[in-house]
Amino acid sequence: DSGVTQTPKHLITATGQRVTLRCSPRSGDLSVYWYQQSLDQGLQFLIQYYNGEERAKGNILERFSAQQFPDLHSELNLSSLELGDSALYFCASSVGTSGSVGTQYFGPGTRLLVL
Amino acid sequence: ELKVEQNPLFLSMQEGKNYTIYCNYSTTSDRLYWYRQDPGKSLESLFVLLSNGAVKQEGRLMASLDTKARLSTLHITAAVHDLSATYFCAVDSITQGGSEKLVFGKGTKLTVNP
């Protein structure tokens, strides 16, 4: 158990819908990262937050957005869902000290299926 | 832009054999990470290599880092079935504006056959 929690574990929805994925980092970790993992694209970095502020952006679609709240939990919002958005979405956290990403600890993931 | 390449991407080996997975990266970095992922599961941190020449070992796995060659290796000794998993390497990347992220390789899917 990494100490990172994600909800829900599974999500089935229809095209065009909007969903919210939630992540709670390990106690003491200030950085939260979101990744998308699919069979054809591999592990893709989406976005990072550090202590409430966006710090790094990766291959995140405009239909996707995220935020980190004062209690450090984070939410990833996916809207206008398409079939191709079906994937495993991971959240990871790290201490986030300057100069190094440090070891990232991954949550169990949310498996999203868009029908 | 930092690129991380692993090879092989697929590896099928027999129990008891030795093999090495390679991880090359394109720009200077002093930190490299190895992760393991079982099918349908999350990623688990295996090793953090923090400097040139660093070597870490746990059980049948040994990882090393050569920052001058921009190369890390993950050596498997006397493989057993329980090592079957996908192994990822990842490298620190400083993005524009000074923010930092990890860049992952595509992963090496290891299958150990009896």
mmCIF file of C-alpha atoms in Angstrom:
data_model
loop_
_atom_site.group_PDB
_atom_site.id
_atom_site.type_symbol
_atom_site.label_atom_id
_atom_site.label_comp_id
_atom_site.label_asym_id
_atom_site.label_seq_id
_atom_site.Cartn_x
_atom_site.Cartn_y
_atom_site.Cartn_z
ATOM 1 C CA ASP A 1 0.000 0.000 0.000
ATOM 2 C CA SER A 2 1.598 3.236 -1.207
ATOM 3 C CA GLY A 3 -0.528 5.517 0.968
ATOM 4 C CA VAL A 4 -2.053 7.205 -2.080
ATOM 5 C CA THR A 5 -5.784 6.675 -2.444
ATOM 6 C CA GLN A 6 -7.924 7.066 -5.530
ATOM 7 C CA THR A 7 -11.660 6.910 -6.021
ATOM 8 C CA PRO A 8 -13.538 5.442 -7.699
ATOM 9 C CA LYS A 9 -11.730 2.236 -8.657
ATOM 10 C CA HIS A 10 -13.920 1.661 -11.682
ATOM 11 C CA LEU A 11 -16.053 4.007 -13.728
ATOM 12 C CA ILE A 12 -18.290 3.187 -16.656
ATOM 13 C CA THR A 13 -19.895 6.041 -18.518
ATOM 14 C CA ALA A 14 -21.106 7.086 -21.949
ATOM 15 C CA THR A 15 -19.583 9.269 -24.624
ATOM 16 C CA GLY A 16 -20.166 12.962 -24.101
ATOM 17 C CA GLN A 17 -20.388 12.656 -20.348
ATOM 18 C CA ARG A 18 -18.222 14.248 -17.659
ATOM 19 C CA VAL A 19 -16.535 12.463 -14.760
ATOM 20 C CA THR A 20 -14.377 13.444 -11.799
ATOM 21 C CA LEU A 21 -11.567 11.326 -10.451
ATOM 22 C CA ARG A 22 -10.300 11.943 -6.949
ATOM 23 C CA CYS A 23 -6.882 11.445 -5.384
ATOM 24 C CA SER A 24 -5.537 11.824 -1.854
ATOM 25 C CA PRO A 25 -1.745 11.950 -1.641
ATOM 26 C CA ARG A 26 0.442 10.353 1.008
ATOM 27 C CA SER A 27 0.582 12.223 4.262
ATOM 28 C CA GLY A 28 3.204 14.971 3.951
ATOM 29 C CA ASP A 29 3.464 14.888 0.156
ATOM 30 C CA LEU A 30 2.848 18.231 -1.506
ATOM 31 C CA SER A 31 3.079 17.179 -5.161
ATOM 32 C CA VAL A 32 0.373 15.320 -7.023
ATOM 33 C CA TYR A 33 0.777 13.942 -10.539
ATOM 34 C CA TRP A 34 -1.819 12.530 -12.896
ATOM 35 C CA TYR A 35 -1.079 9.910 -15.542
ATOM 36 C CA GLN A 36 -3.092 8.145 -18.197
ATOM 37 C CA GLN A 37 -2.175 4.599 -19.139
ATOM 38 C CA SER A 38 -3.620 2.935 -22.204
ATOM 39 C CA LEU A 39 -2.492 -0.047 -24.234
ATOM 40 C CA ASP A 40 -1.544 1.970 -27.298
ATOM 41 C CA GLN A 41 -0.115 5.120 -25.663
ATOM 42 C CA GLY A 42 1.647 3.677 -22.652
ATOM 43 C CA LEU A 43 2.061 5.783 -19.509
ATOM 44 C CA GLN A 44 1.399 9.431 -20.324
ATOM 45 C CA PHE A 45 2.028 12.270 -17.884
ATOM 46 C CA LEU A 46 -0.940 14.636 -17.761
ATOM 47 C CA ILE A 47 -0.386 17.295 -15.133
ATOM 48 C CA GLN A 48 1.310 18.068 -11.824
ATOM 49 C CA TYR A 49 0.246 20.194 -8.883
ATOM 50 C CA TYR A 50 2.446 21.329 -6.046
ATOM 51 C CA ASN A 51 0.861 22.697 -2.897
ATOM 52 C CA GLY A 52 -2.221 23.860 -4.762
ATOM 53 C CA GLU A 53 -0.545 25.320 -7.819
ATOM 54 C CA GLU A 54 -0.116 23.850 -11.278
ATOM 55 C CA ARG A 55 3.560 23.112 -11.800
ATOM 56 C CA ALA A 56 3.948 21.055 -14.946
ATOM 57 C CA LYS A 57 1.746 20.109 -17.858
ATOM 58 C CA GLY A 58 2.110 17.129 -20.101
ATOM 59 C CA ASN A 59 -0.099 15.648 -22.775
ATOM 60 C CA ILE A 60 -3.353 16.806 -21.238
ATOM 61 C CA LEU A 61 -6.294 17.455 -23.533
ATOM 62 C CA GLU A 62 -8.246 20.704 -23.302
ATOM 63 C CA ARG A 63 -11.295 18.629 -22.323
ATOM 64 C CA PHE A 64 -9.421 17.582 -19.190
ATOM 65 C CA SER A 65 -8.688 19.763 -16.189
ATOM 66 C CA ALA A 66 -7.406 19.275 -12.691
ATOM 67 C CA GLN A 67 -7.016 21.081 -9.425
ATOM 68 C CA GLN A 68 -5.451 20.577 -6.032
ATOM 69 C CA PHE A 69 -7.335 21.732 -2.979
ATOM 70 C CA PRO A 70 -6.034 23.285 0.273
ATOM 71 C CA ASP A 71 -6.146 19.885 1.969
ATOM 72 C CA LEU A 72 -3.871 18.694 -0.890
ATOM 73 C CA HIS A 73 -6.285 16.217 -2.410
ATOM 74 C CA SER A 74 -6.648 16.526 -6.152
ATOM 75 C CA GLU A 75 -9.375 16.010 -8.708
ATOM 76 C CA LEU A 76 -9.087 15.280 -12.401
ATOM 77 C CA ASN A 77 -12.099 16.306 -14.445
ATOM 78 C CA LEU A 78 -12.699 14.661 -17.809
ATOM 79 C CA SER A 79 -15.436 16.116 -19.990
ATOM 80 C CA SER A 80 -17.013 15.442 -23.392
ATOM 81 C CA LEU A 81 -15.728 11.911 -23.035
ATOM 82 C CA GLU A 82 -14.763 9.928 -26.106
ATOM 83 C CA LEU A 83 -14.221 6.208 -26.579
ATOM 84 C CA GLY A 84 -10.496 6.824 -26.750
ATOM 85 C CA ASP A 85 -10.469 8.220 -23.221
ATOM 86 C CA SER A 86 -10.980 4.721 -21.866
ATOM 87 C CA ALA A 87 -7.848 4.023 -19.873
ATOM 88 C CA LEU A 88 -6.358 3.537 -16.444
ATOM 89 C CA TYR A 89 -5.800 6.863 -14.696
ATOM 90 C CA PHE A 90 -3.164 6.994 -11.999
ATOM 91 C CA CYS A 91 -2.443 9.586 -9.412
ATOM 92 C CA ALA A 92 0.986 9.730 -7.820
ATOM 93 C CA SER A 93 2.424 11.857 -5.069
ATOM 94 C CA SER A 94 5.869 12.882 -3.932
ATOM 95 C CA VAL A 95 7.369 15.166 -1.363
ATOM 96 C CA GLY A 96 8.163 17.624 -4.133
ATOM 97 C CA THR A 97 11.328 19.241 -2.823
ATOM 98 C CA SER A 98 13.094 21.589 -5.204
ATOM 99 C CA GLY A 99 15.797 20.129 -7.419
ATOM 100 C CA SER A 100 14.397 16.659 -7.768
ATOM 101 C CA VAL A 101 11.108 15.041 -8.517
ATOM 102 C CA GLY A 102 11.886 12.340 -5.990
ATOM 103 C CA THR A 103 10.250 8.956 -5.816
ATOM 104 C CA GLN A 104 6.636 9.080 -6.891
ATOM 105 C CA TYR A 105 4.207 6.844 -5.069
ATOM 106 C CA PHE A 106 1.347 5.651 -7.200
ATOM 107 C CA GLY A 107 -2.250 5.118 -6.227
ATOM 108 C CA PRO A 108 -4.225 2.031 -7.261
ATOM 109 C CA GLY A 109 -5.707 3.816 -10.268
ATOM 110 C CA THR A 110 -9.171 4.456 -11.651
ATOM 111 C CA ARG A 111 -10.202 2.310 -14.589
ATOM 112 C CA LEU A 112 -12.416 4.360 -16.891
ATOM 113 C CA LEU A 113 -14.515 2.732 -19.573
ATOM 114 C CA VAL A 114 -16.365 4.980 -21.998
ATOM 115 C CA LEU A 115 -19.117 3.225 -23.946
ATOM 116 C CA GLU B 1 12.809 17.307 -24.917
ATOM 117 C CA LEU B 2 13.918 14.392 -22.786
ATOM 118 C CA LYS B 3 13.324 10.978 -24.306
ATOM 119 C CA VAL B 4 13.633 7.702 -22.440
ATOM 120 C CA GLU B 5 14.030 4.464 -24.346
ATOM 121 C CA GLN B 6 13.910 0.977 -22.935
ATOM 122 C CA ASN B 7 14.876 -2.220 -24.598
ATOM 123 C CA PRO B 8 13.781 -4.783 -25.058
ATOM 124 C CA LEU B 9 10.087 -3.935 -24.854
ATOM 125 C CA PHE B 10 9.179 -7.599 -24.505
ATOM 126 C CA LEU B 11 11.302 -10.238 -22.845
ATOM 127 C CA SER B 12 10.485 -13.887 -22.438
ATOM 128 C CA MET B 13 12.970 -15.873 -20.431
ATOM 129 C CA GLN B 14 13.273 -19.168 -18.656
ATOM 130 C CA GLU B 15 13.488 -19.574 -14.947
ATOM 131 C CA GLY B 16 17.054 -19.638 -13.723
ATOM 132 C CA LYS B 17 18.435 -17.510 -16.535
ATOM 133 C CA ASN B 18 20.022 -14.072 -16.344
ATOM 134 C CA TYR B 19 19.134 -11.072 -18.431
ATOM 135 C CA THR B 20 19.511 -7.288 -18.564
ATOM 136 C CA ILE B 21 17.024 -4.550 -19.394
ATOM 137 C CA TYR B 22 18.467 -1.317 -20.745
ATOM 138 C CA CYS B 23 17.260 2.237 -20.271
ATOM 139 C CA ASN B 24 18.758 5.064 -22.331
ATOM 140 C CA TYR B 25 17.865 8.710 -21.946
ATOM 141 C CA SER B 26 18.615 11.651 -24.175
ATOM 142 C CA THR B 27 19.598 14.563 -21.913
ATOM 143 C CA THR B 28 21.621 14.990 -18.757
ATOM 144 C CA SER B 29 20.004 13.803 -15.556
ATOM 145 C CA ASP B 30 21.416 12.608 -12.268
ATOM 146 C CA ARG B 31 18.394 10.693 -11.070
ATOM 147 C CA LEU B 32 16.812 7.596 -12.452
ATOM 148 C CA TYR B 33 13.983 5.486 -11.091
ATOM 149 C CA TRP B 34 12.857 1.914 -11.720
ATOM 150 C CA TYR B 35 9.256 0.839 -11.201
ATOM 151 C CA ARG B 36 7.448 -2.468 -11.438
ATOM 152 C CA GLN B 37 3.851 -2.932 -12.551
ATOM 153 C CA ASP B 38 1.893 -6.185 -12.300
ATOM 154 C CA PRO B 39 -0.980 -6.639 -14.777
ATOM 155 C CA GLY B 40 -3.928 -4.418 -13.901
ATOM 156 C CA LYS B 41 -2.123 -3.073 -10.856
ATOM 157 C CA SER B 42 -0.383 0.120 -9.864
ATOM 158 C CA LEU B 43 3.290 1.010 -10.203
ATOM 159 C CA GLU B 44 5.603 0.093 -7.366
ATOM 160 C CA SER B 45 8.900 1.858 -6.787
ATOM 161 C CA LEU B 46 11.904 -0.487 -6.981
ATOM 162 C CA PHE B 47 15.027 1.652 -7.058
ATOM 163 C CA VAL B 48 16.147 5.249 -7.028
ATOM 164 C CA LEU B 49 19.606 5.849 -8.484
ATOM 165 C CA LEU B 50 20.977 9.212 -7.458
ATOM 166 C CA SER B 51 24.462 9.516 -8.898
ATOM 167 C CA ASN B 52 26.883 8.260 -11.492
ATOM 168 C CA GLY B 53 28.032 4.762 -10.692
ATOM 169 C CA ALA B 54 25.165 4.102 -8.293
ATOM 170 C CA VAL B 55 24.286 0.457 -7.889
ATOM 171 C CA LYS B 56 21.361 -0.920 -5.932
ATOM 172 C CA GLN B 57 20.309 -4.494 -5.405
ATOM 173 C CA GLU B 58 17.265 -6.167 -3.986
ATOM 174 C CA GLY B 59 16.850 -9.881 -4.258
ATOM 175 C CA ARG B 60 17.382 -10.997 -7.841
ATOM 176 C CA LEU B 61 17.285 -7.475 -9.252
ATOM 177 C CA MET B 62 20.240 -5.128 -9.525
ATOM 178 C CA ALA B 63 20.102 -1.642 -11.025
ATOM 179 C CA SER B 64 22.984 0.576 -12.037
ATOM 180 C CA LEU B 65 23.414 4.062 -13.461
ATOM 181 C CA ASP B 66 26.031 5.518 -15.792
ATOM 182 C CA THR B 67 25.199 9.202 -16.174
ATOM 183 C CA LYS B 68 28.007 9.808 -18.668
ATOM 184 C CA ALA B 69 26.603 7.196 -21.016
ATOM 185 C CA ARG B 70 23.034 8.189 -20.049
ATOM 186 C CA LEU B 71 22.340 4.541 -19.435
ATOM 187 C CA SER B 72 20.799 2.495 -16.673
ATOM 188 C CA THR B 73 20.559 -1.253 -16.529
ATOM 189 C CA LEU B 74 18.287 -3.557 -14.592
ATOM 190 C CA HIS B 75 19.913 -6.957 -14.273
ATOM 191 C CA ILE B 76 17.892 -10.023 -13.443
ATOM 192 C CA THR B 77 19.728 -12.943 -11.868
ATOM 193 C CA ALA B 78 18.349 -16.489 -11.889
ATOM 194 C CA ALA B 79 14.860 -15.364 -12.853
ATOM 195 C CA VAL B 80 11.818 -16.801 -11.113
ATOM 196 C CA HIS B 81 8.184 -16.686 -12.193
ATOM 197 C CA ASP B 82 7.313 -14.068 -9.553
ATOM 198 C CA LEU B 83 9.433 -11.538 -11.425
ATOM 199 C CA SER B 84 7.005 -11.555 -14.344
ATOM 200 C CA ALA B 85 5.782 -7.960 -14.637
ATOM 201 C CA THR B 86 6.327 -4.794 -16.629
ATOM 202 C CA TYR B 87 9.361 -2.759 -15.609
ATOM 203 C CA PHE B 88 9.562 0.975 -16.228
ATOM 204 C CA CYS B 89 12.481 3.312 -15.933
ATOM 205 C CA ALA B 90 11.884 7.038 -15.434
ATOM 206 C CA VAL B 91 14.134 10.092 -15.448
ATOM 207 C CA ASP B 92 13.857 13.531 -13.852
ATOM 208 C CA SER B 93 13.080 16.212 -16.414
ATOM 209 C CA ILE B 94 13.292 19.941 -15.889
ATOM 210 C CA THR B 95 10.574 21.533 -17.973
ATOM 211 C CA GLN B 96 10.380 25.128 -19.203
ATOM 212 C CA GLY B 97 9.831 27.454 -16.301
ATOM 213 C CA GLY B 98 11.818 25.265 -13.936
ATOM 214 C CA SER B 99 9.106 22.762 -13.090
ATOM 215 C CA GLU B 100 10.045 19.132 -12.799
ATOM 216 C CA LYS B 101 8.443 15.888 -13.837
ATOM 217 C CA LEU B 102 9.323 12.290 -14.516
ATOM 218 C CA VAL B 103 9.564 10.988 -18.050
ATOM 219 C CA PHE B 104 8.857 7.275 -18.296
ATOM 220 C CA GLY B 105 10.085 4.733 -20.798
ATOM 221 C CA LYS B 106 7.548 2.535 -22.574
ATOM 222 C CA GLY B 107 8.204 -0.331 -20.205
ATOM 223 C CA THR B 108 9.651 -3.818 -20.621
ATOM 224 C CA LYS B 109 7.161 -6.628 -20.276
ATOM 225 C CA LEU B 110 8.993 -9.533 -18.699
ATOM 226 C CA THR B 111 7.596 -13.049 -18.769
ATOM 227 C CA VAL B 112 9.459 -15.749 -16.892
ATOM 228 C CA ASN B 113 8.542 -19.231 -18.031
ATOM 229 C CA PRO B 114 9.012 -22.396 -15.983
#
